[in-house]
CSV table of C-alpha atoms and ligand atoms in Angstrom, one decimal:
chain,number,residue,atom,x,y,z
A,1,MET,CA,202.7,-6.2,123.7
A,2,ALA,CA,199.2,-5.6,122.7
A,3,LEU,CA,198.7,-5.4,118.9
A,4,VAL,CA,197.4,-2.1,117.8
A,5,ARG,CA,195.8,-1.8,114.4
A,6,ASP,CA,197.4,0.8,112.3
A,7,ALA,CA,200.2,1.6,114.7
A,8,HIS,CA,202.3,2.7,111.8
A,9,CYS,CA,201.9,4.9,108.7
A,10,HIS,CA,200.9,2.7,105.7
A,11,SER,CA,203.1,5.0,103.4
A,12,CYS,CA,206.4,5.6,105.2
A,13,GLY,CA,206.2,3.3,108.3
A,14,ALA,CA,206.5,5.9,111.0
A,15,ALA,CA,204.9,5.3,114.2
A,16,PHE,CA,201.7,7.1,115.1
A,17,SER,CA,202.1,8.8,118.5
A,18,ASP,CA,198.2,8.6,119.0
A,19,THR,CA,196.5,5.4,118.0
A,20,SER,CA,193.1,6.1,119.8
A,21,THR,CA,191.3,7.7,117.0
A,22,TYR,CA,190.8,7.8,113.1
A,23,PRO,CA,191.7,9.2,110.7
A,24,ARG,CA,195.4,9.3,111.7
A,25,VAL,CA,197.7,11.9,110.0
A,26,CYS,CA,201.4,10.9,109.6
A,27,ALA,CA,203.6,13.5,111.2
A,28,GLN,CA,206.3,12.5,108.7
A,29,CYS,CA,204.5,12.3,105.4
A,30,LYS,CA,201.2,13.6,106.1
A,31,ALA,CA,199.4,10.5,104.8
A,32,GLN,CA,196.1,9.7,106.2
A,33,VAL,CA,195.0,6.3,107.7
A,34,TRP,CA,191.1,5.7,107.8
A,35,ALA,CA,189.2,2.9,109.3
A,36,ASN,CA,186.0,3.0,107.2
A,37,PRO,CA,183.1,0.4,107.7
A,38,ILE,CA,183.5,-2.6,105.5
A,39,PRO,CA,180.8,-3.9,103.3
A,40,VAL,CA,179.6,-7.4,103.5
A,41,SER,CA,177.7,-9.1,100.7
A,42,VAL,CA,175.0,-11.6,102.0
A,43,VAL,CA,172.7,-13.5,99.6
A,44,LEU,CA,169.3,-14.9,100.4
A,45,VAL,CA,168.8,-17.8,98.0
A,46,PRO,CA,165.1,-19.0,97.8
A,47,VAL,CA,164.9,-22.8,97.3
A,48,ARG,CA,161.7,-24.6,96.5
A,49,HIS,CA,161.4,-27.9,98.2
A,50,GLN,CA,158.4,-30.1,98.2
A,51,GLY,CA,155.9,-27.3,97.5
A,52,ARG,CA,157.5,-24.9,100.0
A,53,VAL,CA,160.2,-22.2,99.6
A,54,GLY,CA,163.0,-22.1,102.0
A,55,LEU,CA,166.2,-20.1,102.4
A,56,LEU,CA,169.6,-21.5,101.7
A,57,VAL,CA,171.7,-21.5,104.9
A,58,VAL,CA,175.1,-23.0,106.0
A,59,ARG,CA,176.3,-24.4,109.4
A,60,ARG,CA,179.5,-22.7,110.4
A,61,SER,CA,182.5,-24.7,111.2
A,62,ILE,CA,184.6,-21.8,112.2
A,63,GLU,CA,184.5,-19.2,114.9
A,64,PRO,CA,182.7,-17.0,115.7
A,65,LYS,CA,179.4,-18.8,116.4
A,66,LYS,CA,180.9,-22.3,115.3
A,67,GLY,CA,178.0,-24.8,115.0
A,68,LEU,CA,175.2,-22.3,114.2
A,69,LEU,CA,173.5,-21.4,111.0
A,70,ALA,CA,174.0,-18.4,108.8
A,71,LEU,CA,173.0,-17.0,105.6
A,72,VAL,CA,175.7,-17.1,102.8
A,73,GLY,CA,178.1,-14.1,102.4
A,74,GLY,CA,181.4,-12.5,103.1
A,75,PHE,CA,183.8,-9.7,102.4
A,76,LEU,CA,184.3,-8.5,98.9
A,77,GLU,CA,187.6,-8.8,96.9
A,78,GLU,CA,189.0,-5.5,95.6
A,79,HIS,CA,188.1,-6.4,91.9
A,80,GLU,CA,184.4,-7.4,92.8
A,81,THR,CA,181.0,-5.7,92.8
A,82,TRP,CA,178.8,-6.7,95.6
A,83,GLN,CA,176.9,-9.0,93.2
A,84,GLN,CA,180.1,-10.7,92.1
A,85,GLY,CA,181.4,-11.2,95.7
A,86,GLY,CA,178.0,-12.6,96.8
A,87,ALA,CA,177.8,-15.1,94.0
A,88,ARG,CA,181.3,-16.1,94.7
A,89,GLU,CA,180.6,-16.7,98.4
A,90,VAL,CA,177.5,-18.7,97.5
A,91,ARG,CA,179.6,-21.0,95.1
A,92,GLU,CA,182.5,-21.3,97.7
A,93,GLU,CA,180.2,-22.1,100.6
A,94,THR,CA,177.3,-24.1,99.2
A,95,ASP,CA,178.6,-25.2,95.6
A,96,VAL,CA,175.6,-23.5,94.3
A,97,VAL,CA,176.1,-21.5,91.2
A,98,ILE,CA,174.0,-18.4,90.8
A,99,ASP,CA,174.1,-15.6,88.1
A,100,HIS,CA,175.4,-12.5,89.8
A,101,THR,CA,173.6,-10.4,87.4
A,102,SER,CA,170.3,-11.8,88.8
A,103,LEU,CA,170.8,-10.6,92.4
A,104,VAL,CA,168.3,-7.9,93.5
A,105,PRO,CA,169.0,-5.6,96.5
A,106,PHE,CA,166.8,-6.6,99.5
A,107,TRP,CA,167.8,-4.7,102.6
A,108,PHE,CA,171.0,-3.1,103.9
A,109,THR,CA,171.9,-2.3,107.5
A,110,SER,CA,175.0,-1.4,109.6
A,111,THR,CA,176.1,-3.8,112.3
A,112,GLU,CA,175.4,-3.0,116.0
A,113,PRO,CA,176.6,-1.8,118.5
A,114,ARG,CA,179.8,-1.1,116.4
A,115,PRO,CA,179.0,-0.1,113.0
A,116,ASN,CA,182.1,-1.2,111.4
A,117,ARG,CA,180.4,-3.4,108.8
A,118,VAL,CA,177.6,-2.7,106.4
A,119,LEU,CA,175.6,-5.8,105.5
A,120,LEU,CA,174.2,-5.8,101.9
A,121,PHE,CA,171.4,-8.4,101.8
A,122,SER,CA,170.2,-9.3,98.3
A,123,THR,CA,167.9,-12.1,96.8
A,124,ALA,CA,168.8,-14.5,94.1
A,125,THR,CA,166.4,-16.1,91.8
A,126,GLU,CA,164.3,-19.0,93.2
A,127,MET,CA,165.7,-22.4,92.3
A,128,ASP,CA,164.3,-26.0,92.8
A,129,ALA,CA,166.1,-28.2,95.4
A,130,SER,CA,166.5,-30.9,92.8
A,131,ALA,CA,168.7,-28.5,91.0
A,132,LEU,CA,171.2,-28.1,93.8
A,133,PRO,CA,174.6,-29.8,93.1
A,134,VAL,CA,176.3,-32.1,95.4
A,135,PHE,CA,177.4,-30.3,98.5
A,136,THR,CA,181.2,-30.8,99.7
A,137,ALA,CA,181.8,-29.6,103.3
A,138,THR,CA,184.6,-27.0,103.6
A,139,ASN,CA,186.8,-25.8,106.4
A,140,GLU,CA,184.1,-23.0,106.8
A,141,THR,CA,180.8,-24.7,106.4
A,142,SER,CA,180.0,-28.3,107.6
A,143,GLU,CA,176.5,-28.5,106.4
A,144,ARG,CA,174.1,-27.0,103.9
A,145,GLY,CA,170.3,-26.6,104.4
A,146,LEU,CA,167.1,-24.8,104.3
A,147,VAL,CA,164.9,-22.9,106.6
A,148,PHE,CA,161.3,-22.6,106.1
A,149,GLY,CA,160.0,-20.0,108.5
A,150,PRO,CA,160.8,-17.3,110.9
A,151,GLU,CA,160.1,-18.8,114.3
A,152,GLY,CA,162.9,-20.2,116.5
A,153,LEU,CA,165.8,-18.8,114.5
A,154,GLU,CA,167.3,-17.3,117.7
A,155,ALA,CA,168.2,-20.8,119.0
A,156,VAL,CA,169.9,-21.8,115.7
A,157,PHE,CA,171.3,-18.7,114.0
A,158,ALA,CA,174.6,-17.1,114.5
A,159,PHE,CA,173.9,-13.5,113.7
A,160,PRO,CA,170.9,-11.4,114.7
A,161,LEU,CA,170.9,-9.3,111.6
A,162,HIS,CA,170.7,-12.6,109.4
A,163,ILE,CA,167.7,-13.4,111.5
A,164,GLU,CA,166.3,-10.0,110.7
A,165,ALA,CA,166.8,-10.5,107.0
A,166,VAL,CA,165.2,-13.9,107.0
A,167,ARG,CA,162.2,-12.6,108.9
A,168,ARG,CA,161.9,-9.8,106.5
A,169,PHE,CA,161.9,-12.2,103.6
A,170,PHE,CA,159.4,-14.6,105.1
A,171,ALA,CA,157.1,-11.7,106.2
A,172,ALA,CA,157.0,-10.2,102.7
A,173,ARG,CA,155.6,-13.5,101.4
A,174,GLY,CA,153.2,-14.1,104.3
A,175,ILE,CA,155.1,-17.1,105.5
A,176,THR,CA,154.9,-17.8,109.2
A,177,GLY,CA,155.7,-20.7,111.5
A,178,ALA,CA,158.8,-22.7,112.7
A,179,HIS,CA,162.0,-22.5,110.8
A,180,GLU,CA,162.1,-26.2,110.4
A,181,PHE,CA,165.8,-26.7,109.3
A,182,ILE,CA,166.5,-29.5,106.8
A,183,THR,CA,169.7,-30.6,105.2
A,184,VAL,CA,170.1,-30.4,101.6
B,201,ZN,ZN1,203.9,8.6,106.8
């Protein structure tokens, strides 16, 4: 049997007769079930390394897009602001501690073709590579590194909208050229 999301009412458990659309209204208790787009907080962390500024990235060790690079981010927990959730993801995935109050909104966009996620990109305060703590690989990220430019990201990055955010970041600083990934 195929698994159908929200096949039953969240309040009383009655089965929905029509599971093709949202919102669903329960025939028994009249409760509604919605499937709103989910926000994702993604943080661009500028890191100065040997006179240049790169962006902090991780190599994914989970699907989807296992083995490719991504900016750091994830879903928010119910008690978190987008700033707190973004800072937590940076800490969990890279061991880098950032002040969540220092995050500045950078760009937001809906996913394509299904607009079921809203990506909230923000920028952290620039730090120096010498200040990065030791990185310990997790079951989600196998490597921590930097990219230094916009070119060639399609070949190494997992998600097109992360590429777009990185391009916007470097374009705003007048930085061109190869991405030049390095491990940090
Ligand atoms: Zn119900």
